[in-house]
Each structure stands twice: as C-alpha cells, then as structure tokens.
Coordinates of C-alpha atoms in Angstrom, one line a residue:
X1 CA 43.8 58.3 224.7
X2 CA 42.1 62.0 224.7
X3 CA 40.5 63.7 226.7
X4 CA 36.8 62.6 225.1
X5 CA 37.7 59.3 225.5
X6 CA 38.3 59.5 229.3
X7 CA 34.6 61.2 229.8
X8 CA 32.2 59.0 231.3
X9 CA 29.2 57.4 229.1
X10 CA 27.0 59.3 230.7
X11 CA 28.0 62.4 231.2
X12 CA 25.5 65.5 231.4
X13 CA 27.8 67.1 229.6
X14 CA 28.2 64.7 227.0
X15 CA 26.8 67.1 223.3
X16 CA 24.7 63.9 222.4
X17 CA 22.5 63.3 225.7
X18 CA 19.4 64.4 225.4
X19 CA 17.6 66.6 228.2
X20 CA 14.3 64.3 230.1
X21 CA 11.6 66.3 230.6
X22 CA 9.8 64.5 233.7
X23 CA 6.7 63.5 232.8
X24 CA 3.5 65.7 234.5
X25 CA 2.0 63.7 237.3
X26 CA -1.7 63.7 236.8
X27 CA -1.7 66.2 239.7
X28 CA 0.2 68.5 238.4
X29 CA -2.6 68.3 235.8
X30 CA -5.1 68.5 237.9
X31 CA -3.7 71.9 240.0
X32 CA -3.4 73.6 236.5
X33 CA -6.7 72.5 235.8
X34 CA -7.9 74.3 238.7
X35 CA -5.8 77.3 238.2
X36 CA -7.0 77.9 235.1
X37 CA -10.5 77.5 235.7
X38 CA -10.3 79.9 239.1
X39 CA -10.9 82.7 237.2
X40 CA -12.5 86.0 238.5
X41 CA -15.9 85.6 237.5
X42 CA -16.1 81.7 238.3
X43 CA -15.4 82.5 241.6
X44 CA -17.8 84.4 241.6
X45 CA -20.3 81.9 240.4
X46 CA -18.9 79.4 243.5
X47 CA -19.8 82.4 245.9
X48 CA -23.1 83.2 244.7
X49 CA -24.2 79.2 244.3
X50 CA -23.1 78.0 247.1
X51 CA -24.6 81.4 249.1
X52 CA -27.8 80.4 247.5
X53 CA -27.9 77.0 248.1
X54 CA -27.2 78.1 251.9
X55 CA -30.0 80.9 251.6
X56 CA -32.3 78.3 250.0
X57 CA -31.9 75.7 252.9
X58 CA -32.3 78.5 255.6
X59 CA -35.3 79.8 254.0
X60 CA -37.0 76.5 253.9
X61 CA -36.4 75.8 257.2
X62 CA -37.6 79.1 258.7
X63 CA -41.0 79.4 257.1
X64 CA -41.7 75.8 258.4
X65 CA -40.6 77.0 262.1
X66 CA -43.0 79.9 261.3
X67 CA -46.2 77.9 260.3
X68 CA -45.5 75.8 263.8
X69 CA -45.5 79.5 265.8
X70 CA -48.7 80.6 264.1
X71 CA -50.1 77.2 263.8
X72 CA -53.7 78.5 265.4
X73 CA -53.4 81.8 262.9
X74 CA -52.5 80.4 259.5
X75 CA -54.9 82.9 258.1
X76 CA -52.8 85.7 259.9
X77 CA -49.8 84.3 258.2
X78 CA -50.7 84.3 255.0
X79 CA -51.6 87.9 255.2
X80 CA -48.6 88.6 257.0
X81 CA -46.6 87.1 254.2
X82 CA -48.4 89.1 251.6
X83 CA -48.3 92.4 253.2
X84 CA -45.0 92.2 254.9
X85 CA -42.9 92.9 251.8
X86 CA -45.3 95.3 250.2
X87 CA -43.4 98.5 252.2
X88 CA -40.1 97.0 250.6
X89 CA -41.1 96.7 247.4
X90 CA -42.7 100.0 247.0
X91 CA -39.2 101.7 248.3
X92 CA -37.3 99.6 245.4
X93 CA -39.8 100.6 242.8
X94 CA -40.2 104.2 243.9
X95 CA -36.6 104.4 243.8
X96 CA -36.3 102.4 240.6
X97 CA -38.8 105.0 239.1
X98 CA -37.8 108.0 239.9
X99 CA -34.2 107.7 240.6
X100 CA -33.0 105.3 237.7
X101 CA -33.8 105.0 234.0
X102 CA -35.0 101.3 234.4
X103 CA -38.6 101.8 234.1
X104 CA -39.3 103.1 230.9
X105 CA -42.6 104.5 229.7
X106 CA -43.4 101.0 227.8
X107 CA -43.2 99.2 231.4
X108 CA -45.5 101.6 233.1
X109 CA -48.1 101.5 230.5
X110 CA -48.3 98.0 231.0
X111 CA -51.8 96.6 231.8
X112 CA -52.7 96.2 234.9
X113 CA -55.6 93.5 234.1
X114 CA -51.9 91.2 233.6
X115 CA -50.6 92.1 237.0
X116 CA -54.3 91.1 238.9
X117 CA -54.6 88.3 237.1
X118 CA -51.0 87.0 237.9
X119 CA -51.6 88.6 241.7
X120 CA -54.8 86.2 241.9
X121 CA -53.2 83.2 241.2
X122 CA -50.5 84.1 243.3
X123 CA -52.9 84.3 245.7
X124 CA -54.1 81.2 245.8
X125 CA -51.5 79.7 245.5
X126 CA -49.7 81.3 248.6
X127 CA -52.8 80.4 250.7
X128 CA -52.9 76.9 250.3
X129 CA -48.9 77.0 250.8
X130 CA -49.8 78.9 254.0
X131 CA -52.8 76.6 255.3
X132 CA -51.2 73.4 253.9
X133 CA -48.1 73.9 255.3
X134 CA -48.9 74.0 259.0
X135 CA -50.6 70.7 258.9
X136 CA -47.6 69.3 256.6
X137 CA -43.9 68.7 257.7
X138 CA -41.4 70.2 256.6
X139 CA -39.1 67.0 254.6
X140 CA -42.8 65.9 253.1
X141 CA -43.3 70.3 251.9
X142 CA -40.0 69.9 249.9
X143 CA -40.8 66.8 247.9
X144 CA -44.4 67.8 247.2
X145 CA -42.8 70.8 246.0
X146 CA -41.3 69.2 243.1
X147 CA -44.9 68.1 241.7
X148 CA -44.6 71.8 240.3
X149 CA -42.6 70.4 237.4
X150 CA -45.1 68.3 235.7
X151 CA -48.1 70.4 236.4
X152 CA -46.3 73.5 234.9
X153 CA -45.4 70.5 231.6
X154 CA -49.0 70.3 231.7
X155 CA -49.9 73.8 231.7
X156 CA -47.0 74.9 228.9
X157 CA -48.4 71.8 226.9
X158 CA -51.7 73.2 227.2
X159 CA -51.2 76.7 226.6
X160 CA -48.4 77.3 225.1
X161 CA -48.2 74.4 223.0
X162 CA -44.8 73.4 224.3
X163 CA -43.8 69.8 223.4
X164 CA -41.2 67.8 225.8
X165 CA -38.8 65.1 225.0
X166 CA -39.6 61.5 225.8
X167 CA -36.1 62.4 228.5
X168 CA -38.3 64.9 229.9
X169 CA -41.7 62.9 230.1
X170 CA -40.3 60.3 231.4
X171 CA -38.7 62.5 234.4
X172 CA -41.7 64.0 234.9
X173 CA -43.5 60.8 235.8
X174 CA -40.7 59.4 237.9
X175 CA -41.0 63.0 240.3
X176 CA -45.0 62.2 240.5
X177 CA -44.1 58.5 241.5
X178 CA -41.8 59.9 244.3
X179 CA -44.1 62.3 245.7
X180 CA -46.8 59.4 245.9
X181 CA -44.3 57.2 247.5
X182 CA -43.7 59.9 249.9
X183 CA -47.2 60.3 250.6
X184 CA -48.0 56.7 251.5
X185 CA -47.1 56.9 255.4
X186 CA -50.0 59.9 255.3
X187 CA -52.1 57.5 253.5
X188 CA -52.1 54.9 255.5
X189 CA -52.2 56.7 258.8
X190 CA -48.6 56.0 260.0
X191 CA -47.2 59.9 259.2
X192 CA -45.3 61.4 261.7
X193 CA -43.7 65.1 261.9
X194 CA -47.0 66.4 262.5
X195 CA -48.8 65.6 259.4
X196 CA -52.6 65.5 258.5
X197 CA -53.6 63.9 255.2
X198 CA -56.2 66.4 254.4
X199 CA -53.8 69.1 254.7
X200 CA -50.4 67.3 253.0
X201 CA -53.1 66.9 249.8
X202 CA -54.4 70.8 250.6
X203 CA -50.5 71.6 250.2
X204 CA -50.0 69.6 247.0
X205 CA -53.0 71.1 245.6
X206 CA -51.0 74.3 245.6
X207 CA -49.1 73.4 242.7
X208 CA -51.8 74.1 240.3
X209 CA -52.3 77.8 240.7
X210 CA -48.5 77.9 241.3
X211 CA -47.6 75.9 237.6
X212 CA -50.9 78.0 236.1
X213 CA -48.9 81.3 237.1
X214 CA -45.6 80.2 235.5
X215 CA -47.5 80.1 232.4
X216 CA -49.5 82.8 232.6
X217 CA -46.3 85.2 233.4
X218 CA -44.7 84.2 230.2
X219 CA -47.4 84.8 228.4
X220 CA -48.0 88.2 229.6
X221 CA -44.5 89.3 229.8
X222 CA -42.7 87.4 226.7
X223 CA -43.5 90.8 225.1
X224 CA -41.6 93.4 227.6
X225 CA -38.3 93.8 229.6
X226 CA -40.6 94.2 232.6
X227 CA -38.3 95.4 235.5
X228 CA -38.2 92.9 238.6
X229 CA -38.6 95.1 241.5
X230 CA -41.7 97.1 239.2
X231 CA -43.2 93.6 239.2
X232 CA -42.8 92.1 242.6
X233 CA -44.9 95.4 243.6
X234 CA -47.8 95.0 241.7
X235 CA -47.5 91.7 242.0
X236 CA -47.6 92.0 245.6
X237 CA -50.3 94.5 245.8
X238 CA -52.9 92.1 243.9
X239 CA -51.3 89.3 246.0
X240 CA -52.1 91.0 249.1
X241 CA -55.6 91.9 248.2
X242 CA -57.1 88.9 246.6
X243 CA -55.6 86.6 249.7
X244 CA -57.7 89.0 252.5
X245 CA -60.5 87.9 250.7
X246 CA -59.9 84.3 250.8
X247 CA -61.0 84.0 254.8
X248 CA -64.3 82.5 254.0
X249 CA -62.7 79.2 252.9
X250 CA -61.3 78.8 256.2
X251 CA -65.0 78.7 257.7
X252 CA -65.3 74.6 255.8
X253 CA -62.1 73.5 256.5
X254 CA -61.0 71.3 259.9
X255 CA -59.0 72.0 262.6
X256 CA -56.5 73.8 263.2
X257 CA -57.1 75.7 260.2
X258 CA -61.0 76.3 261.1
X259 CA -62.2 80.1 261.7
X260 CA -65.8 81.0 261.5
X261 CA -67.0 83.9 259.9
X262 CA -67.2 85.6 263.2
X263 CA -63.8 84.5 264.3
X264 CA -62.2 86.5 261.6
X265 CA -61.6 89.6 263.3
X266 CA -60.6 88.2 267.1
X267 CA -58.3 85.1 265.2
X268 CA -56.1 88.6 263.2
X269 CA -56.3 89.9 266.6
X270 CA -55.0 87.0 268.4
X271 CA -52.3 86.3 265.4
X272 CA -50.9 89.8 266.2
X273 CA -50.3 89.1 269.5
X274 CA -48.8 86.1 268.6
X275 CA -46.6 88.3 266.5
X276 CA -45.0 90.2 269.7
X277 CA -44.9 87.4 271.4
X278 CA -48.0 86.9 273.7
X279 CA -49.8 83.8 273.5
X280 CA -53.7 83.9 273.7
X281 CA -54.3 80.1 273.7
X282 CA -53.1 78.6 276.7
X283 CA -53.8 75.2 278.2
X284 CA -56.4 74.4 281.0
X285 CA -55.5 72.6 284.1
X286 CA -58.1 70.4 286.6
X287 CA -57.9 72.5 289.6
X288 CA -54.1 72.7 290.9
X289 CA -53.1 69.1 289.2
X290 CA -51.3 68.7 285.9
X291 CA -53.6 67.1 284.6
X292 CA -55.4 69.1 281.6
X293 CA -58.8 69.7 281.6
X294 CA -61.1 68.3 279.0
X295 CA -61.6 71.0 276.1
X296 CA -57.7 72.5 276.5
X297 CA -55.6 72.6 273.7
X298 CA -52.6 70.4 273.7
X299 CA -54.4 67.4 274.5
X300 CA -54.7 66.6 270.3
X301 CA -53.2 67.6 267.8
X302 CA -55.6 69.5 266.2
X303 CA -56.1 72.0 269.3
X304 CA -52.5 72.7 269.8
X305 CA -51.2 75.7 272.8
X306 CA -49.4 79.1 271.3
X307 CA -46.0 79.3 271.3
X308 CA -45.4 82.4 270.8
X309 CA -42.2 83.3 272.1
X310 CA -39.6 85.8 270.1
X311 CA -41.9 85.3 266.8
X312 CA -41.0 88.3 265.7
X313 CA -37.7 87.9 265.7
X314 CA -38.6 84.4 263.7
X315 CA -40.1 86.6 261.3
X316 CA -37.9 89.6 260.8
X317 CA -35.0 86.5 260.2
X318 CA -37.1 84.7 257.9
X319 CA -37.8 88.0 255.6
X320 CA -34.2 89.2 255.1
X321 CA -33.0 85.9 254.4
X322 CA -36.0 85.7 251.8
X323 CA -35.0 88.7 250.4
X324 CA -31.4 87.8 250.4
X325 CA -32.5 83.8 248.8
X326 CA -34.8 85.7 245.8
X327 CA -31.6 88.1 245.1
X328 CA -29.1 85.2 245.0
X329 CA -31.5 83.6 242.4
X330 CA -31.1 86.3 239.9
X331 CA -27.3 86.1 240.5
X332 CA -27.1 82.8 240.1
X333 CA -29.5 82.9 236.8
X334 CA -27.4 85.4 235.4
X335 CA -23.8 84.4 235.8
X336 CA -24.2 80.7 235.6
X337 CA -27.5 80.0 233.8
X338 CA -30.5 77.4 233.8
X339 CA -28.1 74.2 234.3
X340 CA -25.8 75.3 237.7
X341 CA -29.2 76.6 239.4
X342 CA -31.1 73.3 238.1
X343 CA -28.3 71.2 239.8
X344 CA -28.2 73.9 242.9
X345 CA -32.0 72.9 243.4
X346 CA -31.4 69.5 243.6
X347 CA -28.5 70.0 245.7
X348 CA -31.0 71.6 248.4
X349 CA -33.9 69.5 248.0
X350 CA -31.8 66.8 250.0
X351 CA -30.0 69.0 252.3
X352 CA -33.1 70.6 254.1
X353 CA -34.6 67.5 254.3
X354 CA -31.1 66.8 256.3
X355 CA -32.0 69.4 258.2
X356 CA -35.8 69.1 259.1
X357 CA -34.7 65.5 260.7
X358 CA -32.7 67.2 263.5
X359 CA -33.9 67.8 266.4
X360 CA -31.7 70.6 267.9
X361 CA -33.0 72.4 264.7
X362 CA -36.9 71.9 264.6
X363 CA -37.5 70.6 268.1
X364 CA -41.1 68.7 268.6
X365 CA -41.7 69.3 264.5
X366 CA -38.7 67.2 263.5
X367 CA -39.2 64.9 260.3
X368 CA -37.5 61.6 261.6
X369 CA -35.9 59.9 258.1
X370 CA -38.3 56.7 257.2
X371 CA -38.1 54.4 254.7
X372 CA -40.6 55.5 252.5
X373 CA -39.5 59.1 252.7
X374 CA -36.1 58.3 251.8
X375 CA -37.3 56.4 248.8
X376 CA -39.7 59.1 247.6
X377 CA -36.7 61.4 248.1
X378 CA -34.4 59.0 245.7
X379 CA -36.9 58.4 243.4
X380 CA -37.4 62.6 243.1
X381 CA -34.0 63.3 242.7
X382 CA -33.7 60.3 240.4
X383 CA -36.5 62.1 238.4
X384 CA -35.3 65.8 238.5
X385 CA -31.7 64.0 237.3
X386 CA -33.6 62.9 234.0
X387 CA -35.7 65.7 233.5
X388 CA -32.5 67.8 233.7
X389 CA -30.6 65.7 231.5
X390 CA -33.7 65.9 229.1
X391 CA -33.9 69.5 229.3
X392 CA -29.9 70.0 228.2
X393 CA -30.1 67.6 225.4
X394 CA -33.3 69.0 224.0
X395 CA -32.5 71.1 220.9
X396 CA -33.8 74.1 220.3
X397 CA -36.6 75.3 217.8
X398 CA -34.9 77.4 214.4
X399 CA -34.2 80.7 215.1
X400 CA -36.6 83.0 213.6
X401 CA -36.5 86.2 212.7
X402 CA -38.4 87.6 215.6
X403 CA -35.8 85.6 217.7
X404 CA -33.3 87.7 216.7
X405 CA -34.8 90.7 216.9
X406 CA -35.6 90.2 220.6
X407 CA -31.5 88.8 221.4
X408 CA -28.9 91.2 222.9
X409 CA -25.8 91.3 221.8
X410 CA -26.2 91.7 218.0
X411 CA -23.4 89.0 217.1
X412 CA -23.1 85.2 217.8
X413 CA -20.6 84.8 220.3
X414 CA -19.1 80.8 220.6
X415 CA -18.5 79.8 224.2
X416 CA -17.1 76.6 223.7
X417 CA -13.7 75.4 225.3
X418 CA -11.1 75.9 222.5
X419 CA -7.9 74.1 222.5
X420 CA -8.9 72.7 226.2
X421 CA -8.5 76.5 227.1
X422 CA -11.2 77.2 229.8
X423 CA -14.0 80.1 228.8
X424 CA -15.2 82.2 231.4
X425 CA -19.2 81.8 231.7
X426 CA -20.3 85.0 230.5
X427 CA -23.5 86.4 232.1
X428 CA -27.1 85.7 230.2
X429 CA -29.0 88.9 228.6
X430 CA -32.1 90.4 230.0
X431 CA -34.5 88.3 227.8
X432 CA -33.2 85.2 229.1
X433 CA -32.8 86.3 232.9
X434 CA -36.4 87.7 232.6
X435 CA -38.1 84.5 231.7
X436 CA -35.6 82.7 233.9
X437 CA -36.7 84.8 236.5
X438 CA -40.7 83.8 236.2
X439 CA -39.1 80.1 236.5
X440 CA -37.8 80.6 239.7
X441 CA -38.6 77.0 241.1
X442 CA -36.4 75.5 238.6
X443 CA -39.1 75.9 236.1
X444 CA -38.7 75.9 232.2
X445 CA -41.5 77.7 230.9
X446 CA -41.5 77.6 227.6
X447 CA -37.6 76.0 227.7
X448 CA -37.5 76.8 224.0
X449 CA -37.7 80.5 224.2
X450 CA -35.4 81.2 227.0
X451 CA -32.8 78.7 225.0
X452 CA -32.7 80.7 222.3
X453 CA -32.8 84.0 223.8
X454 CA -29.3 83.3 225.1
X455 CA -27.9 81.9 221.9
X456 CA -26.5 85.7 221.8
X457 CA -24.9 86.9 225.0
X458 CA -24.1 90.2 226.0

C-alpha cells in the first residue's frame, strides 16, 4: 500500500479538496456597508443635520420662552427682533463688500423697490408671528407652521403658474386637516398651554404674507446670484422699518396685546426694562393679605405680572443660536440637498413638540400632549410624508436652453450608485442653494426650477 493510500479522506492537504470560503454573515455585510458609506463628506452631512435639527429644536423653544417674558410688550419684541440683527448683518455685508469679491457690481445695482417690497411682507409677517405667538403655545405654533406649505402651493399656482402632482395635492390637504384638528381644543374652549383662539387664528394668519414672500423672492431674484448676507441686510433694514409702523394695529386688538396710541412710547419704555430685567407690572395686594386686589394682573389670563428676570440673557441665547440654526440651513442645503433637510424638518416638528410638554423645560407654559394634538400632529406628519414623497417623484419640466445657461458646472455629472459602489453626495451649485435658500421652511418654490438647476453639480 503507498504512501497516498494511507492519507486520510479528508485531508487538507489532499490536491483535490477544495478551499470553503465561509459565507459573509449579513453583518459582516452590513459593517462594510457602513464603512463604505462613512466617507469624509457624509460625515459631514451627519454633523451638520443632526447640529441643525438640534439648533432647530433649541430655536423653537427659545423664542416661545421669549414671547412668555415679554408677554405685556409683544410690540417691543417684534421690534427687538427686527432690529437686533441689523448691527450683524451690516458687519457681514460691509465685510462681504469691501473685503471679498462676493458682491459684484450686478448685485449692488439691484433694485431696491425688490428688497422693500420683500422687507414689507416680511414685516407682516414677523408681526403677526410676534403678536400671535404670545397668546399661542408653543406645540400648537409648530403645527400651524406647516399651513405654510399649501398657502405658498397656492401662491406658486397663482403666480408662478407652478402645477403640483395629485401626490402633492393630496399632501397638502392632509397638513390643512391636521392643523384644523389641532385647532379644535381652541375651538371649543377646552385649549390649554395658554392659548387664546383669537390669537392661535392671528398666528395662522401669518402664513399668508409668509407663503406671499416665498413667491415674491423667487420672482425677484430667479434672475441674480444675490449674495445671502447682502440680502439679509436690506432685507432686514425694510423689515425693521415697515414693522415700527405697524403699532397702530395693536390699538383694536384685545388683551394682552392691546396698546393705545398713547401707550406706544411708555409700553417700548417698559419692554426695555423688561429687557434688563426689571419688571414694571407687578401685582396688587389687599392691604397686608395675599389676597390680590381687584384690577392686578395675574388674576386672568389676559393681565398677566412681568417676569422679567435674566431676559437678556434669554435673548442674547436665543440670537446666537438663530444665527447658528440659519447657517446650519445653508450647510445642510448645500451638502445634502432638498430631500435630507425635508426629512430633517419633519424630524423636528415632533421633537419640539416633545419638548414644549415638559415641564422642567417651559415651566407654567408647558403644552400637556392631548389627544387631539397628537392626532393633528400624526395627521401633519402623515401629510408632509406625502407631500415629500410627491415632491421626489415629480419629474422635472425639459431642460431649456436658458436652463443651461444658468447651471454650474458645464458637464452632466451622474451621481448614481454604480456597481453598489457608494457616491459621495456632492454639494449643490449656487443657483440651486439660492432658491433653496428663499425656501428655508421646507418650501419648494417653484420645485421645478431649483430641480433642474442642480441637474449639473459643481
């Protein structure tokens, strides 16, 4: 017998075994997956959506604490709002001007007649924000918000003769169902969080100027690569004016927000007092007792007592992080593109309503969950999920000529996965981040255009 006889059957060794490759566990899959996809820039993308989803929430929560501090100067801080930034934005556009190359000739022979019209509206809009918003809670602020979406359909259908799919419609109408669902306990007198029907529909009415400006800055801008901080200036500027000039409204409306045409001057007075931290109206006692006297404040809520203490810390807080939210916007719209920051909006529409029901958090202005705001809260999100849906799936118009013109990049560049290799997302041109940019409530204003200004990226 040889010596290959005596070798076992199944010897390693044996020239015809075959080496078994163990089969890859699905995570083993899965962790190459992901360490593939962790590239550079999409960790970038992680950082800068999840800081602005965290910005966002903060952001929210702080201007509501804000409208409780100056709930007897609303007025006060809507001008505060206005004017506060206006010293920022002239030091970025000074700088942008005259240390930079980013403001061209064309951009500062824009007209101005465009900047005072879209400072007007922003106006208005800001002040019902402002005066609505005190009397409104915070959870019911963040679904009325999302009314902006089919007012601005309207408006683009209107104007600029945008067309929607039925996907799209039919979102639309399911976000209007929700914020009438979340506006039944109002209607029926059982609100709670602080809310006065007059002033949750003075809120929603806000929308309007807000979806009319949308339009209006795509119209006036589709034209220019208008710089952002050159904007926000002006903007601000026309914003600041037009709203001092708003005060007479405030004479008609009711409590709190009332101020007579001779309160003007000693209510700005008062507010900036409030603003260091002095409170001018305090509550009225019978005698020595506890007991308040009739005509103090704090006995309804429509008369309330300052609280003015460490506002301005409050604000000086609320304005970096507002300036911190509106620069993690751009990043976000420029890396990762309409989609991620459609889906990061929805992810914070729920989370600061989370938020506004704690207690630690918002104190005596906390938005207990009911079951008609968590309905009107599904029945949003249910509605932004189809109108998102409808927006991705909706193709395109033909590019034209003029289309092309206006694209960066000079040569089509295909994105798509090849092979199952994983693409890096690459960052969206000016065009598209510009109009982006004026949509920055999740708005697509005119979708069509921006789509096909990023069919070419950089």
């Amino acid at each position: 017998m040889g010596s290959d006889e005596r070798k076992p059957l199944l010897s390693i060794n044996d020239d015809n075994s075959q080496d078994v490759t163990p089969k890859e566990s699905f995570s083993d899959k899965f962790k190459g997956f992901i360490k593939k996809s962790m590239t550079k820039e999409t960790v970038s993308i992680l950082i800068y959506v999840v800081l602005y989803i965290v910005s966002g929430v903060i952001n929210g929560v702080l201007l509501k604490k804000l409208m409780i501090k100056f709930v007897n100067y609303g007025f006060f801080l809507s001008q505060l709002t206005n004017y506060g930034y206006l010293p920022i934005f002239l030091g970025a556009m000074w700088y942008k001007m005259y240390c930079t190359n980013d403001v061209p000739k064309e951009t500062r022979d824009f007209p101005q007649y465009k900047f005072v019209i879209m400072g007007l509206l922003d106006a208005v809009n800001g002040f019902f924000v402002v005066i609505g918003g005190i009397s409104t809670s915070g959870s019911l602020q963040q679904l009325l918000n999302q009314a902006i979406i089919p007012f601005t359909m309207i408006a683009s259908f209107i104007f600029l003769k945008e067309r929607y799919s039925l996907i799209q419609l039919g979102g639309a109408t399911v976000i209007l169902s929700g914020v009438v669902i979340a506006l039944i306990p109002s209607l029926v007198g059982g609100s709670s969080g602080g809310n006065i029907l007059f002033y949750n529909f003075f809120y929603l009415i806000s929308v309007i100027p807000g979806a009319l400006s949308n339009v209006y800055k795509d119209i006036a801008f589709k034209s220019i690569d208008m710089d952002v901080w050159y904007l926000q200036f002006w903007d601000c500027l026309y914003q600041s004016l037009f709203g001092s000039i708003l005060f007479p409204i405030n004479n008609w409306l009711p409590p709190p927000a009332t101020i007579k045409f001779t309160a003007i001057l000693p209510a700005m007075k008062d507010g900036a007092l409030c603003l260091g931290g002095k409170n001018s109206i305090l509550p009225i006692y019978n005698g020595t007792s506890s007991v308040l006297a009739f005509g103090s404040c704090g006995i309804n809520d429509n008369y309330v007592c300052d609280d003015c203490h460490n506002t301005w810390v409050i604000v000086l807080i609320y304005m970096t992080i507002n300036i911190a939210y509106n620069i993690f916007i751009l990043l976000v719209l420029k890396h990762a593109g309409a989609t991620v920051y459609s889906i990061a909006n929805t992810v914070i529409l729920p989370l600061t309503n989370i938020f506004f029901s704690i207690k630690f958090i918002m104190g005596a202005a906390t938005s207990p969950f009911s079951g008609l705001s968590v309905a009107g809260l599904l029945v949003i999100l249910f509605g932004l999920g189809g109108y998102r849906v409808g927006s991705m799936t909706k193709k395109p118009p033909p590019e034209t000529p003029k289309d092309s013109e206006e694209t960066i990049g000079g040569s089509n560049k295909n994105n798509l996965a090849v092979s199952g290799e994983i693409t890096p997302i690459q960052p969206k041109n000016q065009i598209y981040l510009r109009n982006q940019f004026f949509g920055r409530l999740g708005i697509d204003v005119p979708e069509s255009r921006y789509r096909v200004a990023n069919i070419n990226n950089n």
